[in-house]
Short mmCIF file of C-alpha atoms in Angstrom, two decimals:
data_model
loop_
_atom_site.label_atom_id
_atom_site.label_comp_id
_atom_site.label_asym_id
_atom_site.label_seq_id
_atom_site.Cartn_x
_atom_site.Cartn_y
_atom_site.Cartn_z
CA MET A 1 20.56 2.65 11.23
CA ASN A 2 17.71 4.83 9.99
CA VAL A 3 17.28 5.40 6.26
CA LYS A 4 15.42 8.05 4.30
CA ILE A 5 13.50 6.35 1.51
CA LEU A 6 11.76 7.62 -1.60
CA HIS A 7 9.27 5.35 -3.36
CA VAL A 8 8.67 6.25 -7.00
CA ILE A 9 5.46 4.94 -8.59
CA ASN A 10 3.50 5.50 -11.80
CA ASN A 11 0.30 6.46 -10.00
CA PHE A 12 -1.72 5.87 -6.85
CA SER A 13 -4.50 3.29 -6.65
CA LEU A 14 -6.55 2.00 -3.75
CA THR A 15 -5.01 -1.47 -4.08
CA SER A 16 -1.38 -0.55 -4.81
CA ILE A 17 1.01 -2.98 -3.11
CA PRO A 18 4.05 -0.65 -3.40
CA VAL A 19 2.06 2.13 -1.71
CA GLU A 20 0.92 -0.18 1.09
CA MET A 21 4.51 -1.29 1.67
CA ALA A 22 5.74 2.32 1.65
CA ASN A 23 3.09 3.23 4.20
CA LEU A 24 4.10 0.37 6.51
CA MET A 25 7.79 1.23 6.16
CA GLY A 26 6.83 4.79 7.08
CA LYS A 27 5.94 3.67 10.60
CA THR A 28 9.64 3.47 11.50
CA GLU A 29 11.49 5.35 8.73
CA HIS A 30 11.17 8.62 6.83
CA VAL A 31 9.35 7.61 3.63
CA ASP A 32 8.17 9.87 0.80
CA ILE A 33 6.26 8.88 -2.34
CA MET A 34 6.53 10.41 -5.81
CA SER A 35 3.79 9.72 -8.37
CA LEU A 36 4.74 10.26 -12.00
CA TYR A 37 1.28 10.59 -13.53
CA ASP A 38 -0.97 11.91 -10.74
CA SER A 39 -1.34 15.62 -10.23
CA ASN A 40 -0.10 16.87 -6.89
CA VAL A 41 -3.68 17.48 -5.71
CA SER A 42 -5.01 14.04 -6.69
CA ALA A 43 -1.90 12.26 -5.32
CA ASN A 44 -2.28 13.88 -1.90
CA LYS A 45 -6.02 13.28 -1.84
CA ILE A 46 -5.74 9.52 -2.25
CA ALA A 47 -2.52 9.22 -0.23
CA HIS A 48 -4.34 10.72 2.74
CA GLN A 49 -6.48 7.56 2.74
CA ILE A 50 -3.94 4.85 1.99
CA ALA A 51 -0.50 6.21 2.97
CA PRO A 52 -0.93 8.28 6.15
CA ASN A 53 2.48 7.26 7.52
CA CYS A 54 4.40 8.75 4.59
CA LYS A 55 5.88 12.17 5.22
CA LYS A 56 5.66 13.77 1.78
CA ILE A 57 3.55 13.01 -1.28
CA ILE A 58 4.35 14.60 -4.64
CA GLY A 59 2.47 14.26 -7.93
CA TYR A 60 4.02 15.46 -11.20
CA ASP A 61 1.26 15.15 -13.84
CA PHE A 62 3.96 13.96 -16.26
CA ARG A 63 1.61 13.28 -19.20
CA ASN A 64 0.42 16.89 -19.32
CA HIS A 65 3.66 18.65 -18.30
CA PRO A 66 6.61 16.36 -19.17
CA ILE A 67 9.40 18.96 -19.26
CA LYS A 68 8.28 20.74 -16.11
CA ALA A 69 7.81 17.40 -14.35
CA ARG A 70 11.24 16.13 -15.38
CA ASN A 71 12.98 19.21 -13.99
CA LYS A 72 10.97 19.12 -10.78
CA ILE A 73 11.66 15.41 -10.23
CA LYS A 74 15.39 16.00 -10.61
CA ASN A 75 15.29 18.92 -8.18
CA ASP A 76 13.08 17.20 -5.60
CA ILE A 77 15.25 14.10 -5.55
CA SER A 78 18.41 16.18 -5.11
CA VAL A 79 16.93 18.34 -2.35
CA GLY A 80 15.44 15.31 -0.60
CA GLU A 81 18.87 13.82 0.17
CA TYR A 82 17.49 10.29 0.15
CA ASP A 83 19.48 7.24 1.15
CA ILE A 84 17.36 4.94 -1.03
CA ILE A 85 15.23 5.50 -4.12
CA GLN A 86 12.90 2.52 -4.47
CA VAL A 87 11.44 2.26 -7.97
CA HIS A 88 8.60 -0.10 -8.81
CA HIS A 89 7.31 0.50 -12.33
CA THR A 90 8.76 0.58 -15.82
CA ILE A 91 8.48 4.23 -16.92
CA SER A 92 8.70 5.99 -13.57
CA GLY A 93 11.59 3.74 -12.55
CA ALA A 94 13.54 4.52 -15.71
CA ILE A 95 13.04 8.27 -15.36
CA ALA A 96 13.90 8.48 -11.66
CA SER A 97 16.93 6.21 -11.84
CA SER A 98 18.40 7.86 -14.95
CA LEU A 99 18.07 11.35 -13.46
CA MET A 100 20.00 10.38 -10.33
CA TYR A 101 22.55 7.88 -11.69
CA LYS A 102 25.98 8.63 -10.17
CA LYS A 103 24.92 12.16 -9.20
CA SER A 104 24.71 11.60 -5.44
CA ASN A 105 25.30 9.02 -2.75
CA THR A 106 21.72 7.86 -3.10
CA LYS A 107 21.30 4.15 -3.81
CA ILE A 108 18.77 3.07 -6.43
CA VAL A 109 16.85 -0.14 -5.74
CA ILE A 110 14.53 -1.71 -8.30
CA THR A 111 11.70 -3.89 -7.06
CA VAL A 112 10.48 -6.34 -9.71
CA HIS A 113 6.97 -7.67 -9.27
CA GLY A 114 6.05 -9.47 -12.49
CA ASN A 115 7.24 -12.30 -14.69
CA TYR A 116 9.38 -10.85 -17.49
CA ASP A 117 8.07 -13.40 -19.97
CA SER A 118 4.73 -11.57 -19.76
CA TYR A 119 6.24 -8.14 -20.50
CA THR A 120 6.23 -6.47 -23.90
CA ILE A 121 9.47 -5.91 -25.80
CA LYS A 122 9.21 -2.20 -24.99
CA GLN A 123 8.80 -2.90 -21.28
CA ASN A 124 11.78 -5.24 -21.26
CA LEU A 125 13.96 -2.75 -23.13
CA ILE A 126 13.11 0.03 -20.67
CA THR A 127 13.66 -2.27 -17.70
CA GLY A 128 17.04 -3.31 -19.08
CA TYR A 129 17.97 0.37 -19.30
CA THR A 130 16.89 0.85 -15.67
CA PHE A 131 19.01 -2.12 -14.59
CA LEU A 132 22.05 -0.25 -15.86
CA HIS A 133 21.50 2.50 -13.29
CA CYS A 134 20.54 0.54 -10.19
CA ASP A 135 22.52 -0.56 -7.15
CA GLY A 136 20.27 -3.43 -6.13
CA ILE A 137 17.30 -5.52 -7.19
CA ILE A 138 14.54 -6.95 -5.03
CA ALA A 139 12.29 -9.60 -6.60
CA ASN A 140 9.01 -10.81 -5.13
CA SER A 141 9.83 -14.46 -5.92
CA LYS A 142 12.68 -16.59 -7.19
CA THR A 143 10.58 -17.26 -10.29
CA THR A 144 10.42 -13.51 -10.97
CA LEU A 145 14.19 -13.18 -10.61
CA ASP A 146 14.80 -16.19 -12.87
CA SER A 147 12.47 -14.76 -15.54
CA ILE A 148 14.75 -11.79 -16.18
CA TRP A 149 16.03 -12.17 -19.72
CA ASN A 150 19.63 -13.27 -20.25
CA TRP A 151 20.64 -10.03 -21.95
CA GLN A 152 19.20 -8.08 -18.99
CA LYS A 153 21.09 -10.26 -16.50
CA ARG A 154 24.37 -9.03 -17.97
CA PHE A 155 23.59 -5.61 -16.47
CA ILE A 156 23.02 -6.97 -12.97
CA ASN A 157 25.54 -9.80 -12.64
CA ARG A 158 27.61 -7.89 -10.08
CA LYS A 159 24.76 -6.02 -8.42
CA TYR A 160 23.04 -6.94 -5.17
CA LYS A 161 20.01 -9.19 -5.67
CA LYS A 162 17.49 -10.33 -3.09
CA THR A 163 14.21 -12.24 -3.12
CA ILE A 164 11.60 -10.88 -0.72
CA TYR A 165 8.14 -12.36 -0.90
CA ASN A 166 5.23 -9.93 -0.93
CA GLY A 167 3.33 -9.55 2.32
CA ILE A 168 -0.33 -9.87 3.18
CA ASN A 169 -1.70 -7.67 5.94
CA VAL A 170 -3.09 -10.33 8.26
CA ASN A 171 -4.24 -7.87 10.92
CA ARG A 172 -6.11 -5.80 8.35
CA ILE A 173 -7.66 -8.90 6.80
CA GLN A 174 -8.95 -10.10 10.16
CA ALA A 175 -10.26 -6.64 11.08
CA ALA A 176 -12.21 -6.11 7.85
CA PRO A 177 -15.83 -5.21 8.68
CA SER A 178 -18.78 -7.30 7.50
CA GLU A 179 -20.91 -4.37 6.27
CA PRO A 180 -19.21 -3.96 2.84
CA CYS A 181 -19.82 -7.63 2.08
CA ASP A 182 -23.48 -7.31 3.04
CA LEU A 183 -23.87 -4.26 0.82
CA LEU A 184 -22.20 -5.96 -2.14
CA CYS A 185 -24.35 -9.06 -1.77
CA ASN A 186 -27.47 -6.92 -1.72
CA GLN A 187 -26.30 -4.83 -4.67
CA TYR A 188 -25.54 -7.85 -6.87
CA ASN A 189 -28.30 -10.13 -5.58
CA ILE A 190 -25.91 -12.71 -4.16
CA LYS A 191 -27.95 -15.18 -2.11
CA ASP A 192 -26.87 -17.07 0.99
CA ASP A 193 -27.39 -20.44 -0.69
CA GLU A 194 -25.33 -19.66 -3.81
CA TYR A 195 -21.90 -21.16 -4.37
CA ILE A 196 -19.59 -18.26 -5.17
CA PHE A 197 -16.57 -18.53 -7.41
CA ALA A 198 -14.48 -15.38 -7.72
CA GLN A 199 -11.44 -13.97 -9.45
CA VAL A 200 -9.80 -11.00 -7.72
CA GLY A 201 -7.34 -8.67 -9.41
CA ARG A 202 -6.65 -6.87 -12.66
CA LEU A 203 -8.78 -7.95 -15.61
CA GLU A 204 -5.83 -8.30 -17.98
CA THR A 205 -4.85 -11.00 -20.46
CA VAL A 206 -2.03 -12.29 -18.25
CA LYS A 207 -4.58 -12.92 -15.47
CA ASN A 208 -6.73 -14.96 -17.87
CA PRO A 209 -10.22 -13.80 -16.78
CA LEU A 210 -11.74 -15.01 -20.06
CA GLY A 211 -10.41 -18.47 -19.28
CA THR A 212 -12.27 -18.38 -15.97
CA LEU A 213 -15.44 -17.14 -17.68
CA ARG A 214 -15.37 -19.81 -20.40
CA ALA A 215 -14.75 -22.49 -17.79
CA PHE A 216 -17.63 -21.21 -15.68
CA GLY A 217 -19.87 -21.37 -18.75
CA LEU A 218 -18.94 -25.03 -19.27
CA PHE A 219 -19.51 -25.71 -15.58
CA VAL A 220 -22.96 -24.06 -15.54
CA LYS A 221 -24.10 -26.02 -18.60
CA LYS A 222 -23.37 -29.26 -16.72
CA ASN A 223 -24.82 -27.99 -13.44
CA SER A 224 -27.74 -25.81 -14.48
CA GLY A 225 -29.64 -26.66 -11.30
CA LEU A 226 -26.88 -25.42 -8.99
CA ASN A 227 -27.26 -21.98 -7.46
CA THR A 228 -23.93 -20.40 -8.30
CA LYS A 229 -22.34 -17.14 -9.41
CA LEU A 230 -18.95 -16.02 -10.70
CA VAL A 231 -17.76 -12.67 -9.33
CA PHE A 232 -14.94 -10.63 -10.89
CA VAL A 233 -13.47 -8.17 -8.38
CA GLY A 234 -11.29 -5.66 -10.19
CA ASP A 235 -11.08 -3.92 -13.53
CA GLY A 236 -8.93 -3.75 -16.62
CA SER A 237 -8.69 -3.93 -20.39
CA GLN A 238 -10.44 -7.32 -20.58
CA ARG A 239 -13.67 -6.07 -19.02
CA ARG A 240 -15.22 -5.25 -22.39
CA ASN A 241 -14.38 -8.73 -23.74
CA ILE A 242 -15.95 -10.28 -20.64
CA GLU A 243 -19.11 -8.24 -21.10
CA GLU A 244 -19.28 -9.19 -24.79
CA TYR A 245 -18.91 -12.88 -23.95
CA ILE A 246 -21.73 -12.66 -21.40
CA HIS A 247 -23.91 -10.88 -23.97
CA GLU A 248 -23.23 -13.67 -26.48
CA ASN A 249 -24.05 -16.35 -23.88
CA GLU A 250 -27.27 -15.12 -22.30
CA PHE A 251 -27.47 -18.00 -19.82
CA LEU A 252 -24.59 -16.30 -17.97
CA THR A 253 -26.32 -12.90 -17.68
CA ASN A 254 -27.61 -13.39 -14.13
CA ARG A 255 -24.74 -15.59 -13.03
CA VAL A 256 -21.71 -13.32 -13.56
CA VAL A 257 -20.96 -10.16 -11.55
CA LEU A 258 -18.36 -7.48 -12.26
CA THR A 259 -17.84 -5.26 -9.23
CA GLY A 260 -15.12 -3.05 -10.68
CA MET A 261 -12.41 -1.72 -8.39
CA LEU A 262 -13.09 -1.95 -4.66
CA LYS A 263 -11.32 -0.54 -1.64
CA ARG A 264 -8.93 -3.07 -0.15
CA ASP A 265 -10.93 -3.48 3.07
CA ASP A 266 -14.08 -4.07 1.00
CA VAL A 267 -12.25 -6.81 -0.91
CA TYR A 268 -11.24 -8.45 2.36
CA SER A 269 -14.80 -8.20 3.61
CA PHE A 270 -16.22 -9.81 0.46
CA MET A 271 -13.61 -12.59 0.49
CA ARG A 272 -15.43 -14.06 3.47
CA ARG A 273 -18.35 -14.79 1.15
CA ILE A 274 -16.26 -16.49 -1.55
CA ASN A 275 -16.37 -20.27 -1.58
CA THR A 276 -13.55 -20.74 -4.09
CA LEU A 277 -11.07 -18.26 -5.53
CA VAL A 278 -9.97 -18.99 -9.09
CA VAL A 279 -6.43 -17.93 -10.03
CA PRO A 280 -5.89 -19.07 -13.64
CA SER A 281 -2.98 -16.71 -14.42
CA MET A 282 -0.69 -17.39 -17.36
CA TYR A 283 2.18 -15.69 -15.49
CA GLU A 284 2.56 -14.31 -11.99
CA GLY A 285 5.23 -12.74 -9.86
CA PHE A 286 3.49 -13.51 -6.58
CA CYS A 287 -0.32 -12.90 -6.45
CA ASN A 288 -1.36 -11.32 -3.16
CA ALA A 289 -5.05 -12.12 -3.63
CA LEU A 290 -4.26 -15.83 -3.56
CA PHE A 291 -2.54 -15.69 -0.19
CA GLU A 292 -5.10 -13.28 1.26
CA ALA A 293 -7.78 -15.81 0.35
CA MET A 294 -5.68 -18.67 1.71
CA ALA A 295 -5.26 -16.83 5.02
CA MET A 296 -9.06 -16.55 5.23
CA GLY A 297 -9.71 -20.22 4.51
CA VAL A 298 -11.15 -19.72 1.03
CA GLY A 299 -10.97 -22.67 -1.37
CA LEU A 300 -8.44 -22.35 -4.21
CA ILE A 301 -8.17 -23.26 -7.87
CA VAL A 302 -4.73 -22.17 -9.15
CA SER A 303 -2.63 -22.39 -12.28
CA ASP A 304 0.03 -25.05 -12.46
CA ILE A 305 2.78 -22.52 -13.18
CA PRO A 306 6.32 -22.33 -11.73
CA VAL A 307 5.74 -19.49 -9.28
CA PHE A 308 2.88 -21.29 -7.55
CA LEU A 309 4.96 -24.45 -7.34
CA GLU A 310 7.55 -22.30 -5.56
CA LEU A 311 5.15 -20.53 -3.21
CA ILE A 312 2.30 -22.92 -2.43
CA PRO A 313 2.53 -26.21 -0.53
CA GLU A 314 0.85 -29.34 -1.79
CA SER A 315 -2.62 -29.76 -0.32
CA ASP A 316 -5.83 -31.56 -1.15
CA GLU A 317 -7.52 -28.19 -0.58
CA ILE A 318 -5.83 -26.72 -3.68
CA LYS A 319 -6.86 -27.71 -7.20
CA ARG A 320 -4.16 -27.07 -9.79
CA ILE A 321 -5.21 -26.44 -13.37
CA ILE A 322 -3.78 -25.82 -16.84
CA PRO A 323 -4.62 -22.13 -17.37
CA SER A 324 -4.85 -22.38 -21.16
CA ASP A 325 -7.49 -25.13 -20.96
CA PRO A 326 -10.95 -24.00 -19.75
CA LYS A 327 -12.03 -27.65 -19.47
CA THR A 328 -9.52 -28.32 -16.68
CA ILE A 329 -10.76 -25.22 -14.84
CA ALA A 330 -14.36 -26.37 -15.27
CA ASN A 331 -13.45 -29.84 -13.98
CA ALA A 332 -11.83 -28.25 -10.92
CA MET A 333 -14.99 -26.21 -10.33
CA GLN A 334 -16.96 -29.44 -10.51
CA GLN A 335 -14.68 -31.09 -7.95
CA VAL A 336 -14.80 -28.30 -5.37
CA THR A 337 -18.58 -28.14 -5.43
CA LYS A 338 -18.91 -31.89 -4.94
CA GLU A 339 -16.22 -32.51 -2.32
CA ASN A 340 -16.45 -31.84 1.40
CA ARG A 341 -13.62 -29.61 2.53
CA ASN A 342 -10.98 -31.00 4.87
CA SER A 343 -10.98 -28.76 7.93
CA ASP A 344 -7.49 -29.84 9.03
CA SER A 345 -5.98 -29.08 5.62
CA ARG A 346 -7.81 -25.78 5.50
CA THR A 347 -6.48 -24.77 8.92
CA LYS A 348 -2.92 -25.71 7.95
CA LEU A 349 -3.12 -23.56 4.82
CA MET A 350 -4.50 -20.61 6.77
CA LYS A 351 -1.64 -20.88 9.26
CA PHE A 352 0.91 -21.28 6.47
CA ALA A 353 -0.21 -18.07 4.72
CA ARG A 354 -0.40 -16.04 7.91
CA ASP A 355 2.96 -17.21 9.29
CA LYS A 356 5.02 -17.13 6.09
CA TYR A 357 3.66 -14.11 4.22
CA ASP A 358 2.61 -11.56 6.84
CA THR A 359 3.51 -7.98 5.91
CA SER A 360 5.57 -7.54 9.08
CA ILE A 361 8.08 -10.07 7.70
CA CYS A 362 8.12 -8.44 4.27
CA VAL A 363 8.58 -4.90 5.63
CA GLN A 364 11.42 -5.92 7.93
CA ASN A 365 13.16 -7.72 5.07
CA TYR A 366 12.83 -4.62 2.89
CA LEU A 367 14.25 -2.35 5.57
CA ASN A 368 17.14 -4.72 6.31
CA THR A 369 17.93 -4.93 2.60
CA ASP A 370 17.77 -1.15 2.13
CA ARG A 371 20.13 -0.68 5.07
CA HIS A 372 22.53 -3.26 3.66
CA ILE A 373 22.55 -1.60 0.24
CA CYS A 374 23.15 1.79 1.87
CA SER A 375 26.25 0.37 3.57
CA MET A 376 27.69 -0.93 0.31
CA VAL A 377 30.66 0.99 -1.08
#
């Protein structure tokens, strides 16, 4: 059974997981993508790079032309005759699902990626409204599904629910070229003999980058003779606070690097240079960067939060920390630099990540679920 699928997103980005999944689904199915905030020109420009398998890309420039965009979205969805509308984000999901609710045979599927305890009241209210209009919900972990607030669960009690873990593109990770890593190391003066800690992802409060930075400061004070750097790969609202903290603590000036946003293949390339990835998140739905690093054999320091207890096996190669306490992160940094890594444990973790979370499994589960929801009366 073939299905025609529309993915609705807020906007395109080089590291968008929903866009990557849509592109992979587009290898076997007809998949289109609608971007709420991108203009049509900018949406197609970036989609040409990251979503070549998708048939049609439409940008609506909603912020600048809300009324025109709303009418065009409604028309395009009706004309498209989609079997499934897959919505991923708060605002775009609410708009797309409300415009099509009970107006066609199209099924509306909400994918939920984050822990609802980390969402604002406004986000939760809008998501609750979207739940009213959907036919099914896909969550990227059981923890994510459980985090839905009780009042929101009333809207989905009788609706189809499925947990599908995010996928990591193992083939793409293994094929990543070495040149981007070499260029980044040259650009940021990263030496071969330096121990590299890194945090990869959005620089937002929920990801706790300041916790990593404060912990690294404590670690450096105790190990001033150790050649080491902390690299932040990504960008976000906390970047300015990170830069201010570095300015206030001058001993960190030459030890902390902020690369900004990188292309996904460049991230994979640089991951080969990371000794230990730090994931001190307060909340997570899944965290692709963690499992990408695990699949590459990178050392891990991770928060002791429910989702990671669900997703990650116990291993002496993984240091679990209390994310709200920089001292525990600093102690974990101390441990990983002093201990010799266990090659057997490392190999087991690499195999675990590659076998359990490969994108091929995730994509097939999505397609099977979409087909099942389409068959529901």
